[in-house]
Every structure is written in structure tokens, then in C-alpha cells.
GROMACS .gro file of C-alpha atoms in nm:
model
   74
    1MET     CA    1   2.773  -1.309   1.248
    2HIS     CA    2   3.058  -1.222   1.574
    3PRO     CA    3   3.343  -1.017   1.389
    4ASN     CA    4   3.483  -0.925   1.740
    5PRO     CA    5   3.455  -0.959   2.083
    6ASN     CA    6   3.222  -0.626   2.072
    7SER     CA    7   3.007  -0.616   1.725
    8THR     CA    8   2.713  -0.786   1.533
    9LEU     CA    9   2.686  -0.888   1.137
   10SER     CA   10   2.376  -0.990   1.049
   11LEU     CA   11   2.180  -0.992   0.702
   12SER     CA   12   1.727  -1.000   0.693
   13LEU     CA   13   1.496  -1.111   0.410
   14THR     CA   14   1.134  -0.986   0.479
   15THR     CA   15   0.908  -1.116   0.208
   16THR     CA   16   0.474  -1.014   0.216
   17ILE     CA   17   0.232  -1.258   0.162
   18GLY     CA   18  -0.110  -1.168  -0.003
   19GLY     CA   19  -0.180  -0.776   0.145
   20LYS     CA   20  -0.309  -0.708  -0.234
   21LEU     CA   21  -0.578  -0.381  -0.163
   22THR     CA   22  -0.856  -0.389  -0.494
   23GLU     CA   23  -1.133  -0.149  -0.493
   24LYS     CA   24  -1.421  -0.167  -0.678
   25SER     CA   25  -1.708   0.046  -0.767
   26CYS     CA   26  -2.016   0.042  -0.644
   27GLU     CA   27  -2.407   0.167  -0.727
   28ALA     CA   28  -2.444   0.547  -0.568
   29ASP     CA   29  -2.774   0.669  -0.665
   30TYR     CA   30  -2.804   1.046  -0.689
   31GLY     CA   31  -3.237   1.089  -0.688
   32ASP     CA   32  -3.351   1.303  -1.001
   33PHE     CA   33  -2.993   1.272  -1.125
   34GLY     CA   34  -3.005   0.872  -1.180
   35THR     CA   35  -2.852   0.591  -1.072
   36TYR     CA   36  -2.408   0.552  -1.141
   37SER     CA   37  -2.136   0.331  -1.076
   38VAL     CA   38  -1.947   0.536  -0.854
   39ASN     CA   39  -1.545   0.506  -0.686
   40CYS     CA   40  -1.738   0.380  -0.335
   41ARG     CA   41  -1.474   0.667  -0.151
   42LEU     CA   42  -1.567   0.948  -0.384
   43ALA     CA   43  -1.971   0.958  -0.434
   44ALA     CA   44  -1.977   1.213  -0.188
   45SER     CA   45  -1.747   1.460  -0.350
   46GLN     CA   46  -1.785   1.757  -0.572
   47MET     CA   47  -1.652   1.488  -0.885
   48ALA     CA   48  -1.890   1.429  -1.167
   49PRO     CA   49  -1.954   1.033  -1.092
   50GLU     CA   50  -1.832   0.855  -1.369
   51GLU     CA   51  -1.473   1.073  -1.268
   52THR     CA   52  -1.414   0.949  -0.978
   53LEU     CA   53  -1.410   0.576  -1.132
   54LYS     CA   54  -1.039   0.693  -1.219
   55TYR     CA   55  -0.954   0.706  -0.910
   56LEU     CA   56  -1.009   0.316  -0.799
   57VAL     CA   57  -0.691   0.134  -0.580
   58ASN     CA   58  -0.577  -0.124  -0.720
   59ALA     CA   59  -0.202  -0.191  -0.572
   60LYS     CA   60   0.002  -0.453  -0.488
   61PRO     CA   61   0.282  -0.430  -0.118
   62GLU     CA   62   0.618  -0.434  -0.096
   63SER     CA   63   0.723  -0.832  -0.142
   64GLN     CA   64   1.107  -0.814  -0.029
   65HIS     CA   65   1.339  -0.611   0.182
   66ILE     CA   66   1.680  -0.716   0.250
   67TRP     CA   67   1.830  -0.544   0.531
   68LEU     CA   68   2.220  -0.543   0.651
   69ASN     CA   69   2.270  -0.438   1.031
   70TYR     CA   70   2.569  -0.407   1.164
   71ARG     CA   71   2.577  -0.328   1.575
   72VAL     CA   72   2.928  -0.229   1.800
   73THR     CA   73   2.833  -0.204   2.177
   74PHE     CA   74   3.095   0.011   2.354
   0.00000   0.00000   0.00000
């Protein structure tokens, strides 16, 4: 839309399809201490193996954005 000859008004809408991030646990072998189900990213950390499971990611992306832009050229 052109409110006047030197300006533009626009409206944009975007949406995200897919993109969900879900981490799953894996098995880590700690030698003499045994095998545990752990968060794979944190298996080598100093946390106890069962504590790492609290940090598994289950995230959805932001789904919609609306932009209203007004531009004047001079």
C-alpha cells in the first residue's frame, strides 16, 4: 500500500512449519560404575548420570510473527 508517493506500508505474516527439537536419552558406560541412561550432551560432565536427564530439551519453535512496516523515502 502506498499512503503517499514517497511511502510504503506493508504487513507480513510468517509461520514456522516443523522445527520441533526433542532430545532423547542414550546409554553411557561408566566402566566400573556401570551403564546409565543419560543426556548424551552431558554424559561427560561432572553431574551424576541421573541428574543429566533433567536437562533434556523438548522445544517448539515460535510459530507465528506479524510485522507492520512503514517506509518513507526522501
